[in-house]
């Protein structure tokens, strides 16, 4: 009996020691992971801000395909939320504060554990990439929570790898999304209305063409705005020569105007395009796909009864710009090739 009593007291002392050890563990926790993603902050923010997208990159959804996700009517922005149910119970997350393209604050409750806070930060870099930081933190942790972390590993051990994998998957999803594009060729000729425009021109190599255009088009736009010229449509490039054999391209960067403008003391000139019949090609997506769009337009002319007007205009009009459209998949460009 004495032996059993000693064993009992020893067991009791061990239990008390373990309880004390658990009780003196930190009352708070914080787990942070950061990944640099080659995408504008606005593009990543829009993806993270809508819970409808989370299943595509959440590591927990990948680990447990049996998770039941419930999406309410409101999933994006302030007060957006969603819940999920797994073998351990029901969990919810809700957005409580947003600072567009910069931060998102969320409140998460996993099963019966106390609520924790989740913070997303989107810090843009000079090279166009974004440092995406995801942090989860909690405080006033109850005894049961501390016991769980003792048995299952610290929050750093449990959540850290999952956050790393989720950010990696988010990176992949964003890259795929930005590469999406479509090209529509309208094989029925359309009538381009032509019109007046202000422009500057140059001839250059194909290698220097992008940098030249990126400087010239804003120069024309700034001239129009500075001189209170009414802009009558989307900016466009008018191609005069495209000679791949000799690595030469001659073009004008143009801003359409409501009427003829007299320009003075500047390299900005005034032009006019007469109305013309054209084959129209619409590209929705990155400018990197413009070459394919032009080729599809030229091929469509060859395959139809149309004939290109060699002396007619070749226009590339930009219905929106990267400045206002961070995701290149949403850029929209119209191509007009003059036909007889």
Coordinates of C-alpha atoms in Angstrom, one line a residue:
X1 CA 0.0 0.0 0.0
X2 CA 2.8 2.4 0.9
X3 CA 4.3 1.8 -2.5
X4 CA 1.0 2.6 -4.2
X5 CA 0.7 5.8 -2.1
X6 CA 4.2 6.9 -3.1
X7 CA 3.4 6.2 -6.7
X8 CA 0.2 8.2 -6.5
X9 CA 1.9 11.1 -4.8
X10 CA 4.7 11.0 -7.4
X11 CA 2.1 10.9 -10.2
X12 CA 0.3 13.9 -8.6
X13 CA 3.5 15.8 -8.3
X14 CA 4.3 15.2 -12.0
X15 CA 0.8 16.4 -13.0
X16 CA 1.1 19.5 -10.9
X17 CA 4.6 20.2 -12.3
X18 CA 3.3 19.8 -15.9
X19 CA 0.3 22.1 -15.1
X20 CA 2.6 24.7 -13.6
X21 CA 4.9 24.4 -16.7
X22 CA 1.9 24.9 -19.0
X23 CA 0.5 27.8 -17.0
X24 CA 3.8 29.8 -17.1
X25 CA 4.1 29.5 -20.9
X26 CA 3.7 32.9 -22.7
X27 CA 0.2 34.3 -22.8
X28 CA 0.6 35.4 -26.4
X29 CA 2.1 34.3 -29.7
X30 CA 2.9 35.8 -33.1
X31 CA 3.9 34.0 -36.4
X32 CA 5.1 36.0 -39.4
X33 CA 6.1 35.0 -42.9
X34 CA 7.1 37.2 -45.9
X35 CA 7.5 36.4 -49.6
X36 CA 8.5 38.6 -52.5
X37 CA 6.1 38.2 -55.4
X38 CA 6.8 39.6 -58.8
X39 CA 3.5 41.4 -59.2
X40 CA 2.1 44.8 -58.4
X41 CA 0.7 45.3 -54.8
X42 CA -2.7 46.1 -56.2
X43 CA -3.0 42.7 -58.0
X44 CA -2.0 40.7 -54.9
X45 CA -4.2 42.8 -52.7
X46 CA -7.3 42.2 -54.9
X47 CA -6.7 38.4 -54.7
X48 CA -6.3 38.3 -51.0
X49 CA -9.1 40.7 -50.3
X50 CA -11.7 38.4 -51.7
X51 CA -12.2 35.1 -49.7
X52 CA -13.6 33.5 -52.9
X53 CA -9.9 33.2 -54.0
X54 CA -8.5 31.6 -50.9
X55 CA -9.3 28.0 -51.8
X56 CA -6.9 28.2 -54.8
X57 CA -3.9 28.9 -52.7
X58 CA -4.6 27.9 -49.1
X59 CA -2.3 25.2 -47.9
X60 CA -5.0 23.9 -45.5
X61 CA -7.4 23.3 -48.4
X62 CA -4.7 21.4 -50.2
X63 CA -3.9 19.2 -47.2
X64 CA -7.5 18.4 -46.4
X65 CA -9.7 18.2 -49.5
X66 CA -12.7 17.3 -47.3
X67 CA -12.8 20.7 -45.7
X68 CA -16.3 22.2 -46.2
X69 CA -16.1 25.9 -47.1
X70 CA -19.1 28.1 -46.7
X71 CA -19.0 31.5 -48.6
X72 CA -21.6 34.1 -47.6
X73 CA -22.9 36.7 -50.0
X74 CA -20.3 39.2 -48.9
X75 CA -16.8 37.8 -49.3
X76 CA -14.7 40.9 -50.2
X77 CA -13.5 44.0 -48.4
X78 CA -14.7 45.3 -45.0
X79 CA -16.9 42.8 -43.2
X80 CA -16.2 40.1 -45.8
X81 CA -16.0 36.6 -44.3
X82 CA -16.1 32.9 -44.8
X83 CA -16.2 29.8 -42.6
X84 CA -14.9 26.2 -43.0
X85 CA -15.6 23.0 -41.2
X86 CA -13.1 20.1 -40.7
X87 CA -12.7 17.2 -38.4
X88 CA -11.9 19.5 -35.5
X89 CA -15.0 21.8 -35.8
X90 CA -16.1 25.0 -37.4
X91 CA -13.8 28.1 -37.9
X92 CA -14.5 31.6 -39.2
X93 CA -12.5 34.5 -40.5
X94 CA -13.7 38.1 -41.0
X95 CA -12.1 41.3 -42.4
X96 CA -12.3 44.1 -39.9
X97 CA -10.1 46.8 -41.6
X98 CA -8.7 47.5 -45.0
X99 CA -6.2 50.0 -46.4
X100 CA -6.5 49.4 -50.2
X101 CA -3.3 47.9 -51.7
X102 CA -1.4 48.3 -48.4
X103 CA -2.9 46.3 -45.5
X104 CA -5.7 44.0 -44.5
X105 CA -6.7 43.3 -40.9
X106 CA -8.7 40.1 -40.1
X107 CA -10.1 38.4 -37.1
X108 CA -10.0 34.6 -37.0
X109 CA -11.5 32.0 -34.7
X110 CA -10.4 28.5 -35.1
X111 CA -12.8 26.0 -33.6
X112 CA -13.3 26.8 -29.9
X113 CA -10.0 28.6 -29.4
X114 CA -9.8 32.3 -28.6
X115 CA -10.0 34.8 -31.5
X116 CA -6.7 35.7 -33.1
X117 CA -5.7 38.6 -35.4
X118 CA -4.3 38.2 -38.9
X119 CA -2.5 41.1 -40.7
X120 CA -1.5 41.3 -44.3
X121 CA 1.0 43.9 -45.5
X122 CA 1.8 44.6 -49.2
X123 CA 5.0 46.6 -49.6
X124 CA 5.9 47.5 -53.2
X125 CA 9.5 47.4 -54.4
X126 CA 11.3 49.6 -57.0
X127 CA 11.5 46.7 -59.4
X128 CA 7.7 46.2 -59.5
X129 CA 7.6 43.3 -57.1
X130 CA 5.9 43.3 -53.8
X131 CA 6.9 42.0 -50.3
X132 CA 3.8 40.2 -49.0
X133 CA 3.8 39.7 -45.2
X134 CA 1.2 37.6 -43.4
X135 CA 1.1 37.6 -39.5
X136 CA -1.2 35.8 -37.1
X137 CA -1.1 36.8 -33.4
X138 CA -3.1 36.1 -30.2
X139 CA -3.0 37.1 -26.6
X140 CA -4.6 36.1 -23.2
X141 CA -4.2 32.5 -24.1
X142 CA -6.2 30.1 -21.9
X143 CA -4.7 27.0 -20.3
X144 CA -6.4 24.6 -22.8
X145 CA -4.7 26.5 -25.7
X146 CA -1.3 26.2 -24.1
X147 CA -1.9 22.5 -23.5
X148 CA -2.8 22.0 -27.2
X149 CA 0.4 23.7 -28.3
X150 CA 2.4 21.5 -25.9
X151 CA 0.9 18.4 -27.4
X152 CA 0.9 19.5 -31.1
X153 CA 3.9 21.8 -31.3
X154 CA 4.3 25.5 -31.0
X155 CA 2.3 27.9 -33.1
X156 CA 5.5 28.7 -35.0
X157 CA 5.9 25.0 -35.8
X158 CA 2.2 24.5 -36.7
X159 CA 1.5 27.7 -38.7
X160 CA 4.9 28.8 -40.0
X161 CA 5.3 26.1 -42.7
X162 CA 1.6 26.5 -43.7
X163 CA 2.0 30.2 -44.2
X164 CA 5.2 29.7 -46.2
X165 CA 3.4 27.2 -48.5
X166 CA 0.3 29.3 -48.9
X167 CA 2.4 32.3 -49.9
X168 CA 4.2 30.2 -52.4
X169 CA 0.9 29.0 -53.9
X170 CA -0.4 32.6 -53.9
X171 CA 2.6 33.6 -55.9
X172 CA 1.9 30.9 -58.5
X173 CA -1.8 31.8 -58.7
X174 CA -1.1 35.5 -59.2
X175 CA 1.5 34.7 -61.9
X176 CA -0.9 32.6 -63.9
X177 CA -3.7 35.2 -63.5
X178 CA -1.5 37.9 -64.9
X179 CA -0.6 35.8 -68.0
X180 CA -4.2 35.3 -69.0
X181 CA -5.1 36.9 -72.3
X182 CA -7.5 36.6 -75.2
X183 CA -7.4 37.8 -78.9
X184 CA -10.6 38.4 -80.8
X185 CA -10.4 39.0 -84.6
X186 CA -13.5 40.6 -86.1
X187 CA -13.4 39.3 -89.6
X188 CA -16.2 41.6 -90.7
X189 CA -14.6 44.9 -91.6
X190 CA -15.4 47.9 -89.5
X191 CA -15.4 51.6 -90.3
X192 CA -12.8 53.6 -88.3
X193 CA -14.0 57.2 -87.9
X194 CA -10.5 58.7 -88.2
X195 CA -10.2 62.2 -86.9
X196 CA -7.7 64.8 -85.7
X197 CA -4.8 64.1 -83.4
X198 CA -1.6 65.6 -81.9
X199 CA 1.5 63.5 -82.1
X200 CA 5.3 63.1 -82.1
X201 CA 7.3 60.7 -84.3
X202 CA 10.5 58.9 -84.5
X203 CA 12.3 56.0 -86.2
X204 CA 14.2 53.4 -84.1
X205 CA 15.2 49.8 -83.7
X206 CA 12.9 47.1 -82.4
X207 CA 15.1 46.9 -79.2
X208 CA 14.6 50.6 -78.4
X209 CA 11.0 50.8 -79.5
X210 CA 9.4 50.0 -76.1
X211 CA 11.5 52.6 -74.2
X212 CA 10.9 55.2 -76.9
X213 CA 7.2 54.7 -76.9
X214 CA 7.0 54.8 -73.1
X215 CA 8.6 58.3 -73.1
X216 CA 6.9 59.7 -76.2
X217 CA 3.3 58.9 -75.5
X218 CA 3.3 60.6 -72.0
X219 CA 5.0 63.6 -73.6
X220 CA 2.1 64.0 -76.0
X221 CA -0.5 63.5 -73.2
X222 CA 1.2 66.1 -71.1
X223 CA 1.2 68.5 -73.9
X224 CA -2.5 68.1 -74.5
X225 CA -3.3 68.5 -70.8
X226 CA -1.0 71.5 -70.3
X227 CA -2.6 73.3 -73.3
X228 CA -6.2 72.4 -72.3
X229 CA -6.7 70.3 -75.5
X230 CA -9.9 68.3 -75.4
X231 CA -8.9 64.6 -75.7
X232 CA -11.4 62.7 -77.9
X233 CA -10.5 59.1 -77.4
X234 CA -7.9 56.5 -76.5
X235 CA -4.2 57.2 -77.1
X236 CA -2.8 55.2 -80.0
X237 CA 0.4 54.4 -82.0
X238 CA 0.3 55.0 -85.7
X239 CA 2.8 52.7 -87.5
X240 CA 4.4 54.1 -90.7
X241 CA 7.0 51.4 -91.2
X242 CA 7.6 48.0 -89.7
X243 CA 10.7 46.5 -91.2
X244 CA 11.9 43.4 -89.3
X245 CA 14.5 42.6 -92.0
X246 CA 16.3 45.8 -91.3
X247 CA 15.4 46.1 -87.6
X248 CA 13.6 49.4 -88.1
X249 CA 10.3 50.8 -87.0
X250 CA 8.9 54.2 -87.7
X251 CA 5.9 55.3 -85.7
X252 CA 3.9 58.2 -84.2
X253 CA 2.5 58.4 -80.6
X254 CA -0.9 60.1 -80.9
X255 CA -3.6 61.6 -78.8
X256 CA -7.0 62.1 -80.6
X257 CA -8.5 65.6 -80.4
X258 CA -12.0 66.9 -80.8
X259 CA -10.9 69.4 -83.5
X260 CA -7.8 70.5 -85.4
X261 CA -5.2 71.9 -83.0
X262 CA -2.5 74.4 -84.0
X263 CA 0.8 73.6 -82.2
X264 CA 3.7 75.9 -82.0
X265 CA 7.2 75.9 -80.6
X266 CA 7.2 72.1 -79.9
X267 CA 8.0 68.8 -81.4
X268 CA 4.3 68.0 -81.0
X269 CA 2.5 68.2 -84.4
X270 CA -1.1 68.0 -85.6
X271 CA -2.4 65.3 -88.0
X272 CA -5.6 63.9 -89.4
X273 CA -6.7 60.4 -90.3
X274 CA -9.5 60.2 -92.9
X275 CA -12.2 57.6 -92.1
X276 CA -11.1 54.2 -93.4
X277 CA -12.3 50.6 -93.6
X278 CA -10.4 48.3 -91.3
X279 CA -10.0 44.8 -89.9
X280 CA -10.3 45.1 -86.1
X281 CA -8.4 42.9 -83.6
X282 CA -9.0 43.2 -79.8
X283 CA -6.4 42.0 -77.3
X284 CA -7.3 41.7 -73.7
X285 CA -4.1 41.0 -71.8
X286 CA -0.4 41.9 -71.5
X287 CA 1.2 43.9 -74.3
X288 CA 3.7 41.0 -74.6
X289 CA 0.9 39.4 -76.7
X290 CA 0.6 42.2 -79.2
X291 CA 2.8 40.5 -81.7
X292 CA 0.5 37.5 -81.8
X293 CA -2.5 39.8 -82.1
X294 CA -1.0 41.5 -85.1
X295 CA -0.1 38.2 -86.7
X296 CA -3.6 36.9 -86.2
X297 CA -5.0 40.0 -87.8
X298 CA -2.7 39.7 -90.8
X299 CA -3.5 36.0 -91.2
X300 CA -7.2 36.7 -91.1
X301 CA -6.8 39.2 -94.0
X302 CA -5.0 36.5 -96.0
X303 CA -7.5 33.9 -95.3
X304 CA -10.5 36.1 -96.2
X305 CA -11.5 37.9 -99.3
X306 CA -10.0 41.1 -97.8
X307 CA -6.9 42.9 -99.1
X308 CA -4.7 45.1 -97.0
X309 CA -4.4 48.7 -98.0
X310 CA -0.7 49.1 -97.9
X311 CA -1.0 52.9 -97.9
X312 CA -3.6 52.9 -95.2
X313 CA -3.3 53.4 -91.4
X314 CA -2.1 50.7 -89.0
X315 CA -3.3 51.7 -85.5
X316 CA -2.7 50.3 -82.0
X317 CA -5.1 52.0 -79.6
X318 CA -4.8 51.6 -75.8
X319 CA -8.2 51.6 -74.1
X320 CA -6.6 51.6 -70.7
X321 CA -3.1 51.8 -69.3
X322 CA -0.9 50.1 -66.7
X323 CA -1.1 53.2 -64.5
X324 CA -4.8 52.6 -64.0
X325 CA -4.9 48.8 -64.6
X326 CA -2.3 47.1 -62.4
X327 CA -3.1 43.6 -63.6
X328 CA -1.8 43.2 -67.2
X329 CA -4.5 40.5 -67.9
X330 CA -7.0 43.4 -67.8
X331 CA -5.3 45.6 -70.3
X332 CA -7.3 46.2 -73.5
X333 CA -5.8 47.1 -76.9
X334 CA -7.6 47.5 -80.2
X335 CA -5.7 47.1 -83.5
X336 CA -7.0 48.5 -86.8
X337 CA -5.5 47.4 -90.1
X338 CA -6.7 49.3 -93.1
X339 CA -8.2 47.2 -95.9
X340 CA -9.4 48.0 -99.4

